Coordinates of C-alpha atoms and ligand atoms in Angstrom, one line a residue:
M1 CA -15.2 12.0 -6.1
F2 CA -11.1 11.5 -5.2
D3 CA -10.7 15.2 -4.3
L4 CA -13.4 15.0 -1.6
F5 CA -11.4 11.9 -0.3
I6 CA -8.1 13.5 0.1
F7 CA -10.0 16.8 1.6
F8 CA -11.1 13.9 4.4
C9 CA -8.1 12.1 4.9
L10 CA -6.2 15.6 5.7
F11 CA -9.2 16.8 7.7
S12 CA -9.0 13.9 10.1
W13 CA -5.5 13.9 10.4
S14 CA -5.0 17.7 11.5
L15 CA -7.9 16.6 13.9
A16 CA -5.6 14.1 15.2
G17 CA -2.9 16.9 16.1
V18 CA -5.0 19.2 17.3
F19 CA -6.1 16.7 20.1
G20 CA -3.0 14.4 20.7
V21 CA -0.1 16.7 21.8
D22 CA -1.1 17.6 25.3
E23 CA -3.4 15.2 27.2
V24 CA -3.0 12.1 24.8
K25 CA 0.4 11.1 23.9
S26 CA 0.3 9.7 20.3
V27 CA 2.3 6.4 19.6
S28 CA 2.4 4.8 16.0
V29 CA 3.9 1.5 15.0
T30 CA 3.9 -1.0 12.1
E31 CA 2.3 -4.1 12.7
G32 CA 4.2 -7.1 13.9
E33 CA 6.4 -4.4 16.2
S34 CA 6.6 -4.3 19.8
V35 CA 5.5 -1.0 21.7
T36 CA 6.5 0.3 24.9
L37 CA 3.5 2.5 26.5
N38 CA 5.5 4.1 29.7
S39 CA 3.3 5.1 33.0
D40 CA 6.2 8.0 33.9
T41 CA 6.2 6.7 37.7
E42 CA 7.9 4.7 39.9
I43 CA 5.5 1.9 41.8
Q44 CA 5.5 2.4 45.5
T45 CA 4.8 -0.7 48.1
D46 CA 1.1 1.1 48.9
D47 CA 0.4 1.2 44.9
M48 CA -1.8 -0.8 42.6
I49 CA -1.0 0.5 38.9
M50 CA -3.9 -0.3 36.4
W51 CA -3.9 -0.4 32.6
R52 CA -7.2 -0.2 30.4
T53 CA -8.3 0.5 26.9
V54 CA -10.4 3.3 26.9
H55 CA -12.9 2.4 24.5
N56 CA -14.5 -0.5 26.8
N57 CA -12.9 0.5 30.2
S58 CA -11.6 -2.8 30.1
L59 CA -9.0 -3.8 32.5
I60 CA -6.0 -5.5 30.7
A61 CA -2.9 -5.4 33.2
K62 CA -2.3 -4.7 36.4
I63 CA 0.7 -4.7 39.2
N64 CA 0.8 -4.7 42.9
G65 CA 3.4 -2.6 44.6
K66 CA 3.9 -4.8 47.6
D67 CA 4.4 -8.3 45.8
K68 CA 5.0 -6.9 42.5
K69 CA 2.1 -9.5 41.3
T70 CA 0.9 -8.8 38.0
D71 CA -2.7 -10.0 36.6
F72 CA -3.5 -9.9 32.8
P73 CA -7.3 -10.2 32.9
D74 CA -7.8 -9.8 29.0
E75 CA -7.6 -13.1 27.0
R76 CA -7.2 -11.5 24.0
L77 CA -4.0 -9.6 25.3
R78 CA -2.7 -11.5 27.6
D79 CA 0.0 -13.5 26.1
R80 CA 1.6 -10.3 24.1
L81 CA 1.5 -8.3 27.3
K82 CA 4.5 -7.5 29.6
L83 CA 4.6 -5.0 32.5
D84 CA 7.8 -3.6 33.9
E85 CA 8.4 -4.6 37.8
K86 CA 10.1 -1.1 38.6
T87 CA 8.1 1.6 36.3
A88 CA 4.5 -0.5 35.5
S89 CA 5.4 0.4 31.7
L90 CA 3.4 -1.8 29.6
T91 CA 4.7 -3.5 26.3
I92 CA 2.5 -4.9 23.9
M93 CA 4.4 -7.4 21.5
N94 CA 3.4 -8.6 18.0
I95 CA 0.9 -5.7 17.4
R96 CA -1.9 -6.0 15.7
T97 CA -4.3 -3.5 13.6
T98 CA -6.9 -4.2 15.7
D99 CA -4.7 -3.2 18.8
S100 CA -5.3 0.8 17.7
G101 CA -7.0 2.9 20.2
L102 CA -6.7 4.9 23.5
Y103 CA -4.9 3.1 26.6
R104 CA -5.0 4.5 30.0
V105 CA -2.6 3.9 33.1
T106 CA -4.0 4.8 36.5
S107 CA -2.6 4.3 40.0
S108 CA -4.4 3.7 43.3
R109 CA -2.9 6.4 44.8
S110 CA -4.2 9.3 42.5
K111 CA -7.3 10.3 40.9
T112 CA -6.3 11.7 37.5
P113 CA -4.7 8.9 35.1
L114 CA -0.7 9.0 35.0
N115 CA -0.8 8.8 31.6
M116 CA -2.7 8.3 28.3
F117 CA -1.7 6.9 25.0
N118 CA -3.3 7.0 21.4
L119 CA -2.1 4.0 19.9
T120 CA -2.1 3.9 15.8
V121 CA -0.9 0.8 14.4
Y122 CA -0.3 0.5 10.5
A123 CA -0.6 -2.1 8.4
R124 CA 2.9 -3.3 7.0
L125 CA 3.6 -1.7 3.3
S126 CA 3.6 -4.1 0.6
V127 CA 6.3 -2.9 -2.6
P128 CA 4.3 -0.9 -5.4
V129 CA 4.3 -2.6 -8.9
I130 CA 5.0 -0.7 -12.2
S131 CA 3.6 -2.3 -15.2
R132 CA 3.0 -1.5 -19.0
D133 CA -0.1 -0.3 -19.6
C134 CA -0.2 -2.0 -23.2
S135 CA -4.1 -1.0 -23.4
V136 CA -3.1 2.5 -24.5
L137 CA -1.0 2.4 -27.9
R138 CA 0.8 5.8 -28.7
L139 CA 2.0 6.7 -32.0
Y140 CA 4.0 9.3 -30.2
Q141 CA 7.5 7.7 -28.5
N142 CA 5.6 7.6 -25.3
C143 CA 5.5 4.6 -22.8
S144 CA 2.4 4.4 -20.8
L145 CA 3.0 2.9 -17.5
L146 CA 0.5 2.2 -14.3
C147 CA 1.8 1.9 -10.5
S148 CA -0.6 -0.2 -8.3
V149 CA -0.9 -1.8 -5.0
L150 CA -3.6 -4.3 -4.0
N151 CA -5.7 -4.0 -0.6
V152 CA -4.2 -0.9 1.1
S153 CA -5.9 1.7 3.4
H154 CA -4.7 4.8 5.2
V155 CA -1.7 5.4 2.4
T156 CA -0.7 7.6 -0.4
L157 CA 0.8 6.2 -3.8
S158 CA 2.8 8.7 -5.5
W159 CA 5.0 9.0 -9.1
Y160 CA 8.4 10.8 -8.4
K161 CA 10.7 12.3 -10.9
G162 CA 14.0 12.5 -9.0
I163 CA 12.8 14.2 -5.5
S164 CA 9.6 15.9 -7.0
V165 CA 6.0 14.6 -6.9
L166 CA 4.2 14.2 -10.4
S167 CA 1.0 12.9 -9.0
S168 CA -0.6 11.1 -6.2
I169 CA -3.6 9.7 -4.5
S170 CA -4.5 9.1 -1.1
V171 CA -7.2 6.5 0.6
C172 CA -8.3 6.7 4.2
D173 CA -9.8 3.8 5.7
L174 CA -11.2 1.8 3.1
S175 CA -9.4 -1.4 2.2
I176 CA -9.1 -1.0 -1.8
S177 CA -6.7 -1.4 -4.8
L178 CA -4.8 1.6 -6.0
S179 CA -3.2 2.6 -9.9
L180 CA -1.6 5.7 -10.7
P181 CA -0.9 6.1 -14.4
L182 CA 2.3 7.7 -15.8
E183 CA 3.5 8.4 -19.4
V184 CA 7.0 8.6 -20.0
E185 CA 9.3 9.0 -23.1
Y186 CA 11.4 6.0 -24.3
Q187 CA 14.4 8.1 -24.2
D188 CA 14.1 9.3 -20.9
N189 CA 16.5 9.0 -17.7
N190 CA 15.4 6.4 -15.4
T191 CA 15.0 8.8 -12.4
Y192 CA 11.6 7.6 -12.1
S193 CA 10.1 5.9 -8.7
C194 CA 6.8 5.0 -7.3
V195 CA 6.3 5.6 -3.7
L196 CA 3.7 3.9 -1.5
N197 CA 3.7 5.6 2.1
N198 CA 1.9 6.0 5.1
P199 CA 2.2 8.6 7.9
I200 CA 5.6 6.5 9.5
S201 CA 6.9 4.3 6.7
N202 CA 7.4 3.9 2.9
Q203 CA 8.1 1.5 0.2
T204 CA 9.7 2.4 -3.5
T205 CA 10.1 0.9 -6.5
H206 CA 12.4 2.8 -9.5
L207 CA 11.4 2.5 -12.9
D208 CA 13.5 0.7 -15.2
I209 CA 12.5 2.2 -18.6
T210 CA 14.6 0.4 -21.0
Q211 CA 13.4 -3.0 -19.2
L212 CA 9.6 -2.0 -19.1
C213 CA 9.0 -0.2 -22.0
K214 CA 10.2 -2.8 -24.7
T215 CA 7.5 -5.4 -23.8
C216 CA 4.7 -3.6 -25.7
S217 CA 6.9 -3.0 -29.3
A218 CA 7.3 -6.8 -28.8
V219 CA 3.6 -7.3 -28.9
I220 CA 3.5 -4.5 -31.7
R221 CA 6.5 -6.5 -33.9
L222 CA 4.5 -9.9 -33.0
A223 CA 1.3 -8.2 -34.4
L224 CA 3.0 -7.0 -37.3
S225 CA 4.8 -10.3 -38.4
A226 CA 1.0 -11.8 -37.9
L227 CA -0.5 -9.4 -40.4
V228 CA 2.6 -10.0 -42.9
G229 CA 1.8 -13.7 -42.4
V230 CA -1.9 -13.3 -42.9
A231 CA -1.0 -11.2 -46.1
T232 CA 1.5 -14.3 -47.2
V233 CA -1.3 -16.8 -46.9
A234 CA -3.8 -14.7 -48.8
V235 CA -1.3 -14.0 -51.9
L236 CA -0.9 -18.0 -52.0
V237 CA -4.4 -18.8 -51.6
Y238 CA -4.9 -16.2 -54.5
D239 CA -1.9 -17.8 -56.4
V240 CA -3.4 -21.2 -55.9
R241 CA -6.7 -19.9 -56.9
S242 CA -5.6 -18.5 -60.0
R243 CA -3.5 -21.4 -60.8
S244 CA -6.3 -23.7 -60.6
L245 CA -8.5 -21.3 -62.9
Q246 CA -5.9 -21.3 -65.5
Q247 CA -5.9 -25.1 -65.3
K248 CA -9.3 -25.3 -65.8
K249 CA -9.2 -22.8 -68.6
R250 CA -6.5 -25.3 -70.2
E251 CA -8.6 -28.1 -69.8
Q252 CA -11.6 -26.8 -71.1
T253 CA -9.8 -25.4 -74.2
P254 CA -8.7 -28.7 -75.8
S255 CA -12.3 -30.1 -75.3
N256 CA -13.8 -27.0 -77.1
S257 CA -11.5 -27.3 -80.1
D258 CA -12.2 -31.0 -80.5
Ligands
NAG1 C1 -5.6 8.9 17.2 O1 -4.7 8.8 16.3 C2 -5.7 8.8 15.1 C3 -4.4 8.6 13.9 O2 -3.0 9.6 14.0 C4 -6.2 10.0 14.7 O3 -7.2 9.3 13.6 C5 -7.5 9.9 16.0 O4 -8.3 11.1 15.8 C6 -6.8 10.1 17.4 N1 -7.7 9.6 18.3 C7 -7.5 10.9 19.4 C8 -8.8 10.8 20.3 O5 -6.7 11.6 19.7
NAG2 C1 -7.3 -6.9 2.7 O1 -6.7 -6.2 3.8 C2 -8.0 -6.7 5.1 C3 -7.0 -6.0 6.3 O2 -5.6 -5.4 6.3 C4 -7.5 -7.9 5.3 O3 -8.6 -8.4 6.6 C5 -8.3 -8.6 4.0 O4 -8.4 -10.0 4.5 C6 -7.6 -8.2 2.9 N1 -8.3 -8.9 1.4 C7 -7.6 -9.5 0.5 C8 -8.3 -9.8 -0.6 O5 -6.2 -9.3 0.6
NAG3 C1 4.8 12.2 -23.9 O1 5.5 12.1 -22.5 C2 6.0 13.1 -22.3 C3 6.7 13.3 -20.7 O2 6.2 12.8 -19.8 C4 4.4 14.3 -22.1 O3 5.2 15.3 -21.6 C5 4.2 14.4 -23.7 O4 3.0 15.1 -23.2 C6 3.7 12.9 -23.8 N1 3.1 12.9 -25.3 C7 1.8 12.6 -25.5 C8 1.7 12.7 -27.1 O5 1.2 11.7 -25.0
NAG4 C1 19.7 12.3 -19.2 O1 20.8 12.7 -18.5 C2 21.8 13.2 -19.2 C3 23.1 13.7 -18.2 O2 22.7 13.5 -16.8 C4 21.3 14.7 -19.7 O3 22.4 15.3 -20.2 C5 20.2 14.3 -20.5 O4 19.8 15.5 -21.0 C6 19.0 13.6 -19.6 N1 18.1 13.3 -20.7 C7 16.8 13.6 -20.4 C8 15.7 13.1 -21.6 O5 16.6 14.3 -19.2
NAG5 C1 11.2 6.8 3.0 O1 11.6 6.3 4.1 C2 13.0 6.8 4.3 C3 13.4 6.1 5.4 O2 12.8 5.2 6.3 C4 13.4 8.0 4.1 O3 14.4 8.4 4.2 C5 12.7 8.6 2.7 O4 12.9 10.2 2.6 C6 11.3 8.5 2.4 N1 11.0 8.8 0.9 C7 9.8 9.1 0.9 C8 9.5 9.4 -0.6 O5 9.2 9.5 1.9

């Protein structure tokens, strides 16, 4: 199941590489940032420069060369767009994942588009959380751990030892939660880290073995002392019972001898 997933991820990403380079310029940003798409032109006085989103061929920005008058017809984008008066380059501010897609800029002086962009907006990465997996009790001197992230898509989650990858899983379009297990020895050095990354950024959490791996032994000790407690109570109950039995016997003995 997961193998299929990973294969699909790689496949669609390499397709982008094949398409993107020549005709479509790829731009990747993290949500919340600003991005500027260049028209690669200088506005002439008899010019009208227009920006459109390709998927619905919707006009989102235009500037008139004569009076430099700008217009932003798309209500959803209007407040977050800016046009450069000299170059007609388009800036999208406070970008959202839903702004992802193809953008095209045209001039009234030319039939072919001036430029085309494939804009990909990635969600902000959360910091991966490492926790002790206490459901796995080992007789050996090992500590079971889980690295987890909630509700992610287009990411890879990996365990590193130093700079080498020990294991990893990837997820594409779905928004799901991921967990990746790791087993370490108590006396291991603290060179492990869990890394969440997408194609443009990463978030890292370093494993502190002495801090994390003592938690379950505390639980075990608690369980042990609870067992000892139960045993103590059992002995006490037994003691009390046998004493009361002896007492009964003693009480009975005189009445018999009478
Ligand atoms: C745009 O980029 C994304 C992510 O890199 C890719 O999946 C998609 O196929 C690209 N689209 C085009 C038309 O190049
Ligand atoms: C998961 O992420 C998606 C998109 O990032 C968001 O729309 C959704 O509300 C999130 N769900 C939860 C439970 O956080
Ligand atoms: C304990 O952890 C070490 C290091 O990760 C691993 O090589 C070994 O197989 C583990 N032992 C057991 C019994 O799981
Ligand atoms: C921990 O690091 C020390 C010094 O860097 C090294 O001598 C030792 O073998 C390491 N221990 C393990 C379990 O990797
Ligand atoms: C994480 O990103 C930083 C720069 O932002 C980079 O130096 C580092 O190599 C990246 N780490 C991984 C594991 O991708």
